[in-house]
CSV table of N, CA and C in Angstrom, one decimal:
chain,number,residue,atom,x,y,z
L,147,ALA,N,72.3,17.4,69.4
L,147,ALA,CA,72.0,18.4,70.4
L,147,ALA,C,70.9,18.0,71.3
L,148,LYS,N,71.0,18.6,72.5
L,148,LYS,CA,70.0,18.3,73.6
L,148,LYS,C,68.8,19.1,73.3
L,149,ALA,N,67.6,18.5,73.5
L,149,ALA,CA,66.4,19.3,73.4
L,149,ALA,C,66.1,19.9,74.8
L,150,LYS,N,65.5,21.1,74.7
L,150,LYS,CA,65.2,21.7,76.0
L,150,LYS,C,64.0,21.1,76.6
L,151,ALA,N,64.0,20.9,77.9
L,151,ALA,CA,62.9,20.3,78.6
L,151,ALA,C,61.8,21.4,78.8
L,152,GLY,N,60.6,21.1,78.5
L,152,GLY,CA,59.5,22.0,78.5
L,152,GLY,C,59.0,22.1,80.0
L,153,PRO,N,57.9,22.8,80.2
L,153,PRO,CA,57.3,23.0,81.5
L,153,PRO,C,57.0,21.6,82.2
L,154,GLY,N,56.6,20.7,81.5
L,154,GLY,CA,56.3,19.4,82.1
L,154,GLY,C,57.3,18.3,81.8
L,155,GLY,N,58.5,18.8,81.3
L,155,GLY,CA,59.5,17.8,80.9
L,155,GLY,C,60.3,17.2,82.1
L,156,ALA,N,61.0,16.2,81.7
L,156,ALA,CA,61.8,15.5,82.8
L,156,ALA,C,62.9,16.4,83.2
L,157,GLY,N,63.3,16.2,84.5
L,157,GLY,CA,64.4,17.0,85.0
L,157,GLY,C,64.1,18.4,85.5
L,158,GLY,N,63.0,18.9,85.2
L,158,GLY,CA,62.6,20.2,85.6
L,158,GLY,C,62.0,20.2,87.0
L,159,ALA,N,61.9,21.4,87.6
L,159,ALA,CA,61.3,21.5,88.9
L,159,ALA,C,59.8,21.3,88.7
L,160,PRO,N,59.1,20.7,89.7
L,160,PRO,CA,57.6,20.6,89.6
L,160,PRO,C,56.9,21.9,89.5
L,161,ALA,N,55.9,22.0,88.7
L,161,ALA,CA,55.2,23.2,88.5
L,161,ALA,C,54.4,23.6,89.8
L,162,GLY,N,54.6,24.8,90.2
L,162,GLY,CA,53.9,25.3,91.4
L,162,GLY,C,52.5,25.7,91.1
L,163,PRO,N,51.8,26.3,92.1
L,163,PRO,CA,50.4,26.8,91.9
L,163,PRO,C,50.4,27.8,90.7
L,164,THR,N,49.3,27.7,90.0
L,164,THR,CA,49.2,28.7,88.9
L,164,THR,C,48.8,30.1,89.4
L,165,ASP,N,48.2,30.2,90.5
L,165,ASP,CA,47.8,31.5,91.0
L,165,ASP,C,48.9,31.9,92.0
L,166,ALA,N,49.6,33.1,91.8
L,166,ALA,CA,50.7,33.5,92.6
L,166,ALA,C,50.3,33.8,94.0
L,167,GLY,N,49.0,34.3,94.2
L,167,GLY,CA,48.6,34.6,95.5
L,167,GLY,C,48.0,33.5,96.3
L,168,GLN,N,48.0,32.3,95.8
L,168,GLN,CA,47.5,31.1,96.4
L,168,GLN,C,48.5,30.4,97.3
L,169,LEU,N,48.1,30.0,98.5
L,169,LEU,CA,49.0,29.2,99.3
L,169,LEU,C,49.1,27.8,98.8
L,170,PHE,N,50.2,27.2,98.9
L,170,PHE,CA,50.4,25.8,98.4
L,170,PHE,C,49.9,24.8,99.4
L,171,ASN,N,49.0,24.0,99.0
L,171,ASN,CA,48.3,23.0,99.8
L,171,ASN,C,49.0,21.6,99.6
L,172,ILE,N,49.6,21.1,100.7
L,172,ILE,CA,50.3,19.8,100.6
L,172,ILE,C,49.4,18.6,100.8
L,173,TYR,N,48.1,18.9,101.2
L,173,TYR,CA,47.2,17.8,101.3
L,173,TYR,C,46.3,17.8,100.1
L,174,ALA,N,46.4,16.7,99.4
L,174,ALA,CA,45.6,16.6,98.1
L,174,ALA,C,44.1,16.3,98.4
L,175,SER,N,43.8,15.7,99.5
L,175,SER,CA,42.4,15.3,99.8
L,175,SER,C,41.6,16.5,100.4
L,176,ARG,N,42.3,17.5,100.9
L,176,ARG,CA,41.6,18.6,101.6
L,176,ARG,C,41.5,19.8,100.6
L,177,PRO,N,40.5,20.6,100.8
L,177,PRO,CA,40.5,21.9,100.0
L,177,PRO,C,41.4,22.9,100.6
L,178,ASP,N,41.7,23.9,99.9
L,178,ASP,CA,42.6,25.0,100.4
L,178,ASP,C,41.9,25.7,101.5
L,179,GLU,N,42.8,26.1,102.5
L,179,GLU,CA,42.3,26.9,103.6
L,179,GLU,C,41.9,28.3,103.2
L,180,VAL,N,40.8,28.8,103.8
L,180,VAL,CA,40.3,30.1,103.5
L,180,VAL,C,40.9,31.1,104.5
L,181,ILE,N,41.5,32.2,104.0
L,181,ILE,CA,42.1,33.2,104.8
L,181,ILE,C,41.0,34.2,105.2
L,182,ARG,N,40.7,34.2,106.4
L,182,ARG,CA,39.6,35.1,106.9
L,182,ARG,C,40.1,36.5,107.2
L,183,PRO,N,39.2,37.4,107.4
L,183,PRO,CA,39.6,38.8,107.8
L,183,PRO,C,40.1,38.8,109.3
L,184,ASP,N,40.9,39.8,109.6
L,184,ASP,CA,41.5,39.9,110.9
L,184,ASP,C,40.5,39.8,112.1
L,185,SER,N,39.3,40.3,111.9
L,185,SER,CA,38.3,40.3,112.9
L,185,SER,C,37.9,38.9,113.3
L,186,ALA,N,38.2,37.9,112.5
L,186,ALA,CA,37.8,36.5,112.8
L,186,ALA,C,38.8,35.8,113.7
L,187,TYR,N,39.9,36.4,113.9
L,187,TYR,CA,41.0,35.8,114.8
L,187,TYR,C,41.0,36.5,116.1
L,188,PRO,N,41.5,35.8,117.2
L,188,PRO,CA,41.6,36.5,118.5
L,188,PRO,C,42.6,37.6,118.5
L,189,LYS,N,42.4,38.5,119.4
L,189,LYS,CA,43.3,39.7,119.5
L,189,LYS,C,44.8,39.3,119.8
L,190,TRP,N,44.9,38.4,120.7
L,190,TRP,CA,46.3,38.0,121.2
L,190,TRP,C,47.1,37.4,120.1
L,191,LEU,N,46.5,36.9,119.0
L,191,LEU,CA,47.3,36.3,118.0
L,191,LEU,C,48.2,37.3,117.3
L,192,PHE,N,47.8,38.5,117.2
L,192,PHE,CA,48.6,39.5,116.5
L,192,PHE,C,49.7,40.1,117.4
L,193,ASP,N,49.6,39.8,118.7
L,193,ASP,CA,50.6,40.2,119.7
L,193,ASP,C,51.8,39.3,119.7
L,194,LEU,N,51.7,38.1,119.1
L,194,LEU,CA,52.7,37.1,119.1
L,194,LEU,C,53.9,37.5,118.3
L,195,ASP,N,53.8,38.4,117.2
L,195,ASP,CA,54.9,38.7,116.4
L,195,ASP,C,55.7,39.9,117.0
L,196,SER,N,55.2,40.5,118.1
L,196,SER,CA,56.0,41.6,118.7
L,196,SER,C,57.0,41.0,119.7
L,197,LYS,N,58.1,41.7,119.8
L,197,LYS,CA,59.2,41.2,120.7
L,197,LYS,C,58.8,41.5,122.1
L,198,PRO,N,59.1,40.5,123.0
L,198,PRO,CA,58.8,40.8,124.4
L,198,PRO,C,59.8,41.8,125.0
L,199,LYS,N,59.4,42.4,126.1
L,199,LYS,CA,60.2,43.4,126.7
L,199,LYS,C,61.4,42.8,127.3
L,200,ASN,N,62.6,43.4,127.2
L,200,ASN,CA,63.8,42.8,127.8
L,200,ASN,C,63.9,43.2,129.3
L,201,TYR,N,64.9,42.7,130.0
L,201,TYR,CA,65.0,42.8,131.4
L,201,TYR,C,65.2,44.3,131.8
L,202,GLY,N,65.9,45.1,131.0
L,202,GLY,CA,66.1,46.5,131.3
L,202,GLY,C,64.8,47.3,131.3
L,203,GLU,N,64.0,47.0,130.3
L,203,GLU,CA,62.7,47.7,130.2
L,203,GLU,C,61.8,47.3,131.3
L,204,LEU,N,61.8,46.0,131.7
L,204,LEU,CA,61.0,45.5,132.7
L,204,LEU,C,61.4,46.0,134.1
L,205,SER,N,62.7,46.2,134.3
L,205,SER,CA,63.2,46.7,135.6
L,205,SER,C,62.9,48.2,135.7
L,206,LEU,N,63.0,48.9,134.6
L,206,LEU,CA,62.6,50.3,134.7
L,206,LEU,C,61.1,50.4,135.1
L,207,MET,N,60.3,49.5,134.6
L,207,MET,CA,58.9,49.5,134.8
L,207,MET,C,58.6,49.1,136.3
L,208,PHE,N,59.2,48.0,136.8
L,208,PHE,CA,58.7,47.5,138.1
L,208,PHE,C,59.6,48.0,139.2
L,209,VAL,N,60.9,48.4,139.0
L,209,VAL,CA,61.7,48.9,140.0
L,209,VAL,C,61.6,50.4,140.2
L,210,HIS,N,61.6,51.1,139.0
L,210,HIS,CA,61.6,52.5,139.1
L,210,HIS,C,60.3,53.1,138.8
L,211,GLY,N,59.3,52.3,138.3
L,211,GLY,CA,57.9,52.8,138.1
L,211,GLY,C,57.7,53.5,136.8
L,212,LEU,N,58.6,53.5,135.9
L,212,LEU,CA,58.4,54.1,134.6
L,212,LEU,C,57.5,53.3,133.7
L,213,GLY,N,56.3,53.8,133.3
L,213,GLY,CA,55.4,53.1,132.5
L,213,GLY,C,54.6,52.0,133.2
L,214,ILE,N,54.5,52.1,134.5
L,214,ILE,CA,53.9,51.0,135.3
L,214,ILE,C,52.4,50.9,135.0
L,215,GLU,N,51.8,52.0,134.4
L,215,GLU,CA,50.4,52.0,134.1
L,215,GLU,C,50.0,51.0,133.0
L,216,GLU,N,51.0,50.7,132.1
L,216,GLU,CA,50.8,49.8,131.0
L,216,GLU,C,51.2,48.4,131.3
L,217,ALA,N,51.6,48.1,132.6
L,217,ALA,CA,52.1,46.8,133.0
L,217,ALA,C,51.0,45.8,133.0
L,218,THR,N,51.4,44.6,132.6
L,218,THR,CA,50.4,43.4,132.7
L,218,THR,C,51.0,42.4,133.6
L,219,LEU,N,50.1,41.4,133.9
L,219,LEU,CA,50.6,40.3,134.8
L,219,LEU,C,51.7,39.5,134.1
L,220,SER,N,51.5,39.3,132.8
L,220,SER,CA,52.6,38.5,132.1
L,220,SER,C,53.9,39.3,132.1
L,221,ASP,N,53.9,40.6,132.0
L,221,ASP,CA,55.1,41.4,132.1
L,221,ASP,C,55.7,41.2,133.5
L,222,TYR,N,54.9,41.2,134.6
L,222,TYR,CA,55.4,41.1,135.9
L,222,TYR,C,56.0,39.7,136.1
L,223,SER,N,55.3,38.7,135.7
L,223,SER,CA,55.9,37.3,135.9
L,223,SER,C,57.1,37.1,135.1
L,224,ARG,N,57.2,37.7,133.9
L,224,ARG,CA,58.4,37.6,133.1
L,224,ARG,C,59.6,38.3,133.8
L,225,PHE,N,59.3,39.5,134.4
L,225,PHE,CA,60.3,40.2,135.2
L,225,PHE,C,60.8,39.4,136.3
L,226,LEU,N,59.9,38.8,137.1
L,226,LEU,CA,60.3,38.0,138.2
L,226,LEU,C,61.2,36.8,137.8
L,227,LYS,N,60.8,36.2,136.7
L,227,LYS,CA,61.6,35.0,136.3
L,227,LYS,C,63.0,35.5,135.8
L,228,GLN,N,63.1,36.6,135.1
L,228,GLN,CA,64.4,37.0,134.6
L,228,GLN,C,65.2,37.5,135.8
L,229,HIS,N,64.6,38.2,136.8
L,229,HIS,CA,65.3,38.7,137.9
L,229,HIS,C,65.8,37.6,138.8
L,230,ARG,N,65.0,36.6,139.0
L,230,ARG,CA,65.5,35.4,139.8
L,230,ARG,C,66.7,34.7,139.1
L,231,LYS,N,66.6,34.6,137.8
L,231,LYS,CA,67.7,34.0,137.1
L,231,LYS,C,69.0,34.8,137.2
L,232,LEU,N,68.9,36.1,137.1
L,232,LEU,CA,70.0,37.0,137.3
L,232,LEU,C,70.6,37.0,138.7
L,233,VAL,N,69.8,36.9,139.7
L,233,VAL,CA,70.3,36.8,141.1
L,233,VAL,C,71.0,35.5,141.3
L,234,ILE,N,70.5,34.4,140.7
L,234,ILE,CA,71.2,33.1,140.8
L,234,ILE,C,72.6,33.2,140.1
L,235,LYS,N,72.7,33.8,139.0
L,235,LYS,CA,73.9,34.0,138.3
L,235,LYS,C,74.9,34.8,139.1
L,236,ILE,N,74.5,35.9,139.7
L,236,ILE,CA,75.3,36.7,140.5
L,236,ILE,C,75.8,36.0,141.7
L,237,ASN,N,74.9,35.3,142.4
L,237,ASN,CA,75.3,34.5,143.5
L,237,ASN,C,76.3,33.4,143.2
L,238,ASN,N,76.2,32.8,142.0
L,238,ASN,CA,77.1,31.7,141.6
L,238,ASN,C,78.5,32.3,141.3
L,239,LEU,N,78.5,33.6,140.7
L,239,LEU,CA,79.8,34.2,140.5
L,239,LEU,C,80.5,34.6,141.8
L,240,ARG,N,79.7,35.0,142.8
L,240,ARG,CA,80.3,35.3,144.1
L,240,ARG,C,80.9,34.1,144.7
L,241,LEU,N,80.1,33.0,144.7
L,241,LEU,CA,80.6,31.7,145.2
L,241,LEU,C,81.9,31.3,144.5
L,242,LYS,N,81.9,31.4,143.2
L,242,LYS,CA,83.1,31.0,142.4
L,242,LYS,C,84.3,31.9,142.8
L,243,LYS,N,84.1,33.2,143.0
L,243,LYS,CA,85.2,34.1,143.4
L,243,LYS,C,85.7,33.7,144.8
L,244,SER,N,84.8,33.5,145.7
L,244,SER,CA,85.2,33.2,147.1
L,244,SER,C,85.9,31.9,147.2
L,245,LYS,N,85.6,30.9,146.3
L,245,LYS,CA,86.4,29.6,146.3
L,245,LYS,C,87.8,29.8,145.7
L,246,ARG,N,87.9,30.7,144.7
L,246,ARG,CA,89.1,31.0,144.1
L,246,ARG,C,90.1,31.7,145.0
L,247,ARG,N,89.6,32.7,145.8
L,247,ARG,CA,90.5,33.4,146.7
L,247,ARG,C,89.9,33.2,148.1
L,248,PRO,N,90.4,32.3,148.9
L,248,PRO,CA,89.8,32.1,150.2
L,248,PRO,C,89.8,33.3,151.2
L,249,GLY,N,90.7,34.2,151.0
L,249,GLY,CA,90.7,35.4,151.9
L,249,GLY,C,89.8,36.5,151.5
L,250,LEU,N,89.1,36.4,150.4
L,250,LEU,CA,88.2,37.4,149.9
L,250,LEU,C,86.9,37.4,150.7
L,251,LYS,N,86.5,38.6,151.2
L,251,LYS,CA,85.3,38.7,152.0
L,251,LYS,C,84.3,39.5,151.1
L,252,ILE,N,83.1,38.8,150.9
L,252,ILE,CA,82.1,39.5,150.1
L,252,ILE,C,80.9,39.8,151.0
L,253,ALA,N,80.6,41.0,151.1
L,253,ALA,CA,79.5,41.5,152.0
L,253,ALA,C,78.1,41.2,151.4
């Protein structure tokens, strides 16, 4: 009969950290990183996990003026970039349609 492999036995998965709340350190020569309180990190770091506004929300803000008070420069530059991309796509579709049907007039 086969003997069961113990915690340090062959064929078993390597033992993880003994403390469940501890982060696993892959560098043996360095000490574990210390997790500091939120006040020690910059404010913008916590904004990275929020989803950016989509084109619809940005167009409501900058074209129709809804919520324009909360607008930032990064919102405006994001809107301009997405708007230019959309205009290019629409123009390419118009060109493609006009090449397909030579008699088609697009105003």
